[in-house]
PDB file of C-alpha atoms in Angstrom:
ATOM      1  CA  MET Y   1    -169.767 -13.233 108.705  1.00 33.00           C
ATOM      2  CA  ALA Y   2    -167.322 -10.328 110.229  1.00 39.00           C
ATOM      3  CA  THR Y   3    -167.766  -6.367 109.696  1.00 37.00           C
ATOM      4  CA  GLU Y   4    -167.365  -3.323 110.385  1.00 38.00           C
ATOM      5  CA  GLY Y   5    -168.677  -0.503 112.577  1.00 41.00           C
ATOM      6  CA  GLY Y   6    -172.277  -2.187 111.863  1.00 40.00           C
ATOM      7  CA  GLY Y   7    -172.506  -2.133 108.323  1.00 44.00           C
ATOM      8  CA  GLY Y   8    -172.431  -5.119 107.030  1.00 44.00           C
ATOM      9  CA  PHE Y   9    -168.808  -4.853 105.412  1.00 39.00           C
ATOM     10  CA  ASP Y  10    -168.136  -8.919 105.471  1.00 40.00           C
ATOM     11  CA  THR Y  11    -163.722  -8.401 106.377  1.00 40.00           C
ATOM     12  CA  THR Y  12    -163.724 -11.919 106.554  1.00 42.00           C
ATOM     13  CA  ASP Y  13    -161.972 -12.148 102.187  1.00 44.00           C
ATOM     14  CA  ALA Y  14    -158.934 -10.899 102.637  1.00 52.00           C
ATOM     15  CA  GLY Y  15    -156.877 -13.176 101.578  1.00 73.00           C
ATOM     16  CA  ILE Y  16    -154.190 -13.893  98.467  1.00 86.00           C
ATOM     17  CA  ALA Y  17    -155.378 -14.194  95.160  1.00 88.00           C
ATOM     18  CA  GLU Y  18    -153.760 -15.570  91.334  1.00 91.00           C
ATOM     19  CA  VAL Y  19    -155.282 -12.898  88.736  1.00 91.00           C
ATOM     20  CA  ALA Y  20    -153.009 -13.947  86.149  1.00 94.00           C
ATOM     21  CA  PRO Y  21    -149.638 -15.313  86.221  1.00 94.00           C
ATOM     22  CA  GLY Y  22    -147.133 -13.474  88.390  1.00 94.00           C
ATOM     23  CA  VAL Y  23    -149.824 -11.309  89.647  1.00 96.00           C
ATOM     24  CA  ARG Y  24    -151.902 -11.401  92.517  1.00 95.00           C
ATOM     25  CA  ARG Y  25    -153.828  -9.736  94.529  1.00 95.00           C
ATOM     26  CA  LEU Y  26    -154.582  -9.013  98.561  1.00 95.00           C
ATOM     27  CA  THR Y  27    -156.634  -7.226  99.342  1.00 93.00           C
ATOM     28  CA  ALA Y  28    -156.622  -4.986 103.128  1.00 92.00           C
ATOM     29  CA  ALA Y  29    -159.518  -5.732 106.211  1.00 89.00           C
ATOM     30  CA  ASN Y  30    -160.420  -2.521 105.784  1.00 86.00           C
ATOM     31  CA  ALA Y  31    -163.417  -3.712 104.064  1.00 87.00           C
ATOM     32  CA  GLY Y  32    -166.237  -0.243 103.827  1.00 84.00           C
ATOM     33  CA  PRO Y  33    -168.811   1.401 101.406  1.00 86.00           C
ATOM     34  CA  PHE Y  34    -165.902   3.153 100.080  1.00 83.00           C
ATOM     35  CA  THR Y  35    -163.128   0.016  99.278  1.00 85.00           C
ATOM     36  CA  PHE Y  36    -166.354  -2.531  99.656  1.00 88.00           C
ATOM     37  CA  ARG Y  37    -164.479  -5.683 100.542  1.00 89.00           C
ATOM     38  CA  GLY Y  38    -160.831  -4.487 101.757  1.00 90.00           C
ATOM     39  CA  THR Y  39    -158.197  -2.032  99.249  1.00 91.00           C
ATOM     40  CA  ASN Y  40    -157.062  -4.621  96.661  1.00 94.00           C
ATOM     41  CA  SER Y  41    -153.132  -4.687  96.504  1.00 96.00           C
ATOM     42  CA  TYR Y  42    -151.563  -6.068  93.614  1.00 97.00           C
ATOM     43  CA  ILE Y  43    -147.610  -7.647  93.595  1.00 97.00           C
ATOM     44  CA  VAL Y  44    -146.615  -8.355  90.138  1.00 98.00           C
ATOM     45  CA  GLY Y  45    -143.508 -10.450  88.799  1.00 96.00           C
ATOM     46  CA  ASP Y  46    -141.699 -13.684  90.529  1.00 93.00           C
ATOM     47  CA  PRO Y  47    -139.017 -14.647  92.390  1.00 91.00           C
ATOM     48  CA  SER Y  48    -136.188 -14.393  89.464  1.00 94.00           C
ATOM     49  CA  THR Y  49    -137.340 -10.895  88.754  1.00 92.00           C
ATOM     50  CA  GLY Y  50    -138.363  -9.472  92.360  1.00 95.00           C
ATOM     51  CA  HIS Y  51    -141.187  -7.849  92.633  1.00 98.00           C
ATOM     52  CA  ILE Y  52    -144.034  -4.680  92.194  1.00 98.00           C
ATOM     53  CA  VAL Y  53    -146.398  -3.770  95.013  1.00 98.00           C
ATOM     54  CA  ILE Y  54    -149.409  -1.522  93.661  1.00 98.00           C
ATOM     55  CA  ASP Y  55    -151.300   0.037  95.033  1.00 96.00           C
ATOM     56  CA  PRO Y  56    -149.957  -0.877  98.874  1.00 97.00           C
ATOM     57  CA  GLY Y  57    -153.226  -0.404 100.500  1.00 93.00           C
ATOM     58  CA  PRO Y  58    -153.820   1.196 104.010  1.00 94.00           C
ATOM     59  CA  ASP Y  59    -150.925   1.983 106.378  1.00 95.00           C
ATOM     60  CA  GLU Y  60    -152.069  -1.355 108.312  1.00 93.00           C
ATOM     61  CA  PRO Y  61    -149.086  -3.587 110.253  1.00 94.00           C
ATOM     62  CA  GLY Y  62    -151.034  -6.885 109.092  1.00 94.00           C
ATOM     63  CA  HIS Y  63    -151.547  -5.960 105.995  1.00 94.00           C
ATOM     64  CA  ILE Y  64    -147.870  -4.362 105.630  1.00 96.00           C
ATOM     65  CA  GLU Y  65    -146.942  -7.680 106.897  1.00 95.00           C
ATOM     66  CA  ARG Y  66    -149.003  -9.862 104.100  1.00 95.00           C
ATOM     67  CA  LEU Y  67    -147.561  -8.097 101.135  1.00 96.00           C
ATOM     68  CA  TRP Y  68    -144.028  -7.982 102.295  1.00 95.00           C
ATOM     69  CA  ARG Y  69    -144.058 -12.460 103.083  1.00 94.00           C
ATOM     70  CA  ALA Y  70    -145.886 -12.662  99.764  1.00 94.00           C
ATOM     71  CA  ALA Y  71    -143.096 -10.489  98.007  1.00 96.00           C
ATOM     72  CA  GLY Y  72    -140.817 -13.122  99.147  1.00 94.00           C
ATOM     73  CA  GLY Y  73    -139.424  -9.665 100.735  1.00 93.00           C
ATOM     74  CA  ASP Y  74    -137.729  -9.272  97.331  1.00 96.00           C
ATOM     75  CA  ILE Y  75    -140.467  -5.421  96.619  1.00 98.00           C
ATOM     76  CA  ARG Y  76    -138.197  -3.785  93.549  1.00 98.00           C
ATOM     77  CA  MET Y  77    -140.278  -1.142  93.308  1.00 98.00           C
ATOM     78  CA  ILE Y  78    -144.574   1.205  94.861  1.00 98.00           C
ATOM     79  CA  VAL Y  79    -146.590   2.718  93.136  1.00 98.00           C
ATOM     80  CA  CYS Y  80    -149.745   3.975  93.909  1.00 97.00           C
ATOM     81  CA  THR Y  81    -151.838   4.708  91.498  1.00 96.00           C
ATOM     82  CA  HIS Y  82    -153.151   7.760  93.133  1.00 92.00           C
ATOM     83  CA  SER Y  83    -153.055   9.390  96.757  1.00 91.00           C
ATOM     84  CA  HIS Y  84    -156.132   7.991  98.350  1.00 88.00           C
ATOM     85  CA  ALA Y  85    -156.575   6.234 102.076  1.00 86.00           C
ATOM     86  CA  ASP Y  86    -157.373   3.526 101.304  1.00 86.00           C
ATOM     87  CA  HIS Y  87    -154.229   3.185  98.433  1.00 86.00           C
ATOM     88  CA  SER Y  88    -151.315   4.954  99.414  1.00 95.00           C
ATOM     89  CA  PRO Y  89    -150.076   5.420 102.839  1.00 96.00           C
ATOM     90  CA  GLY Y  90    -148.694   2.485 103.143  1.00 97.00           C
ATOM     91  CA  ALA Y  91    -145.630   2.691 100.679  1.00 98.00           C
ATOM     92  CA  ALA Y  92    -143.252   4.500 103.043  1.00 98.00           C
ATOM     93  CA  PRO Y  93    -144.222   1.463 105.837  1.00 98.00           C
ATOM     94  CA  LEU Y  94    -143.577  -0.413 103.008  1.00 98.00           C
ATOM     95  CA  GLN Y  95    -140.920   0.948 102.203  1.00 98.00           C
ATOM     96  CA  ALA Y  96    -139.217   0.669 106.359  1.00 98.00           C
ATOM     97  CA  LEU Y  97    -139.758  -2.756 106.018  1.00 97.00           C
ATOM     98  CA  CYS Y  98    -137.285  -3.821 103.189  1.00 97.00           C
ATOM     99  CA  VAL Y  99    -134.825  -1.874 104.672  1.00 97.00           C
ATOM    100  CA  ARG Y 100    -135.195  -2.807 108.018  1.00 96.00           C
ATOM    101  CA  ALA Y 101    -135.271  -6.411 106.671  1.00 95.00           C
ATOM    102  CA  GLY Y 102    -132.062  -5.101 104.963  1.00 96.00           C
ATOM    103  CA  HIS Y 103    -133.173  -5.215 102.032  1.00 95.00           C
ATOM    104  CA  PRO Y 104    -132.457  -1.824  99.072  1.00 95.00           C
ATOM    105  CA  ALA Y 105    -135.281   0.784  99.936  1.00 97.00           C
ATOM    106  CA  PRO Y 106    -137.761   0.943  96.898  1.00 98.00           C
ATOM    107  CA  PRO Y 107    -138.309   3.435  95.175  1.00 98.00           C
ATOM    108  CA  ILE Y 108    -142.109   4.846  95.476  1.00 98.00           C
TER     109      ILE Y 108
END
């Protein structure tokens, strides 16, 4: 079991799970007392409609890249449910990644 800060929080389960048709959950590797196993980010949509990313999570390059790849680079909108440090700081870097890849900037 990998832990962060000796607090006993498992950081090995930073996977992708389909929670409903067209809805996938990606867990950031930021386990802790407030995030438990990590912040859950959601990707809603499919290749024909594009994707909405909900709560892009922390500004952690690996997590941002995983979100972008899981959406096939076709992110149409980024939604933050609230502005806590574990939910919204990844929004601007994810938007910038879309632009660097030649896609329109999704609104946040």
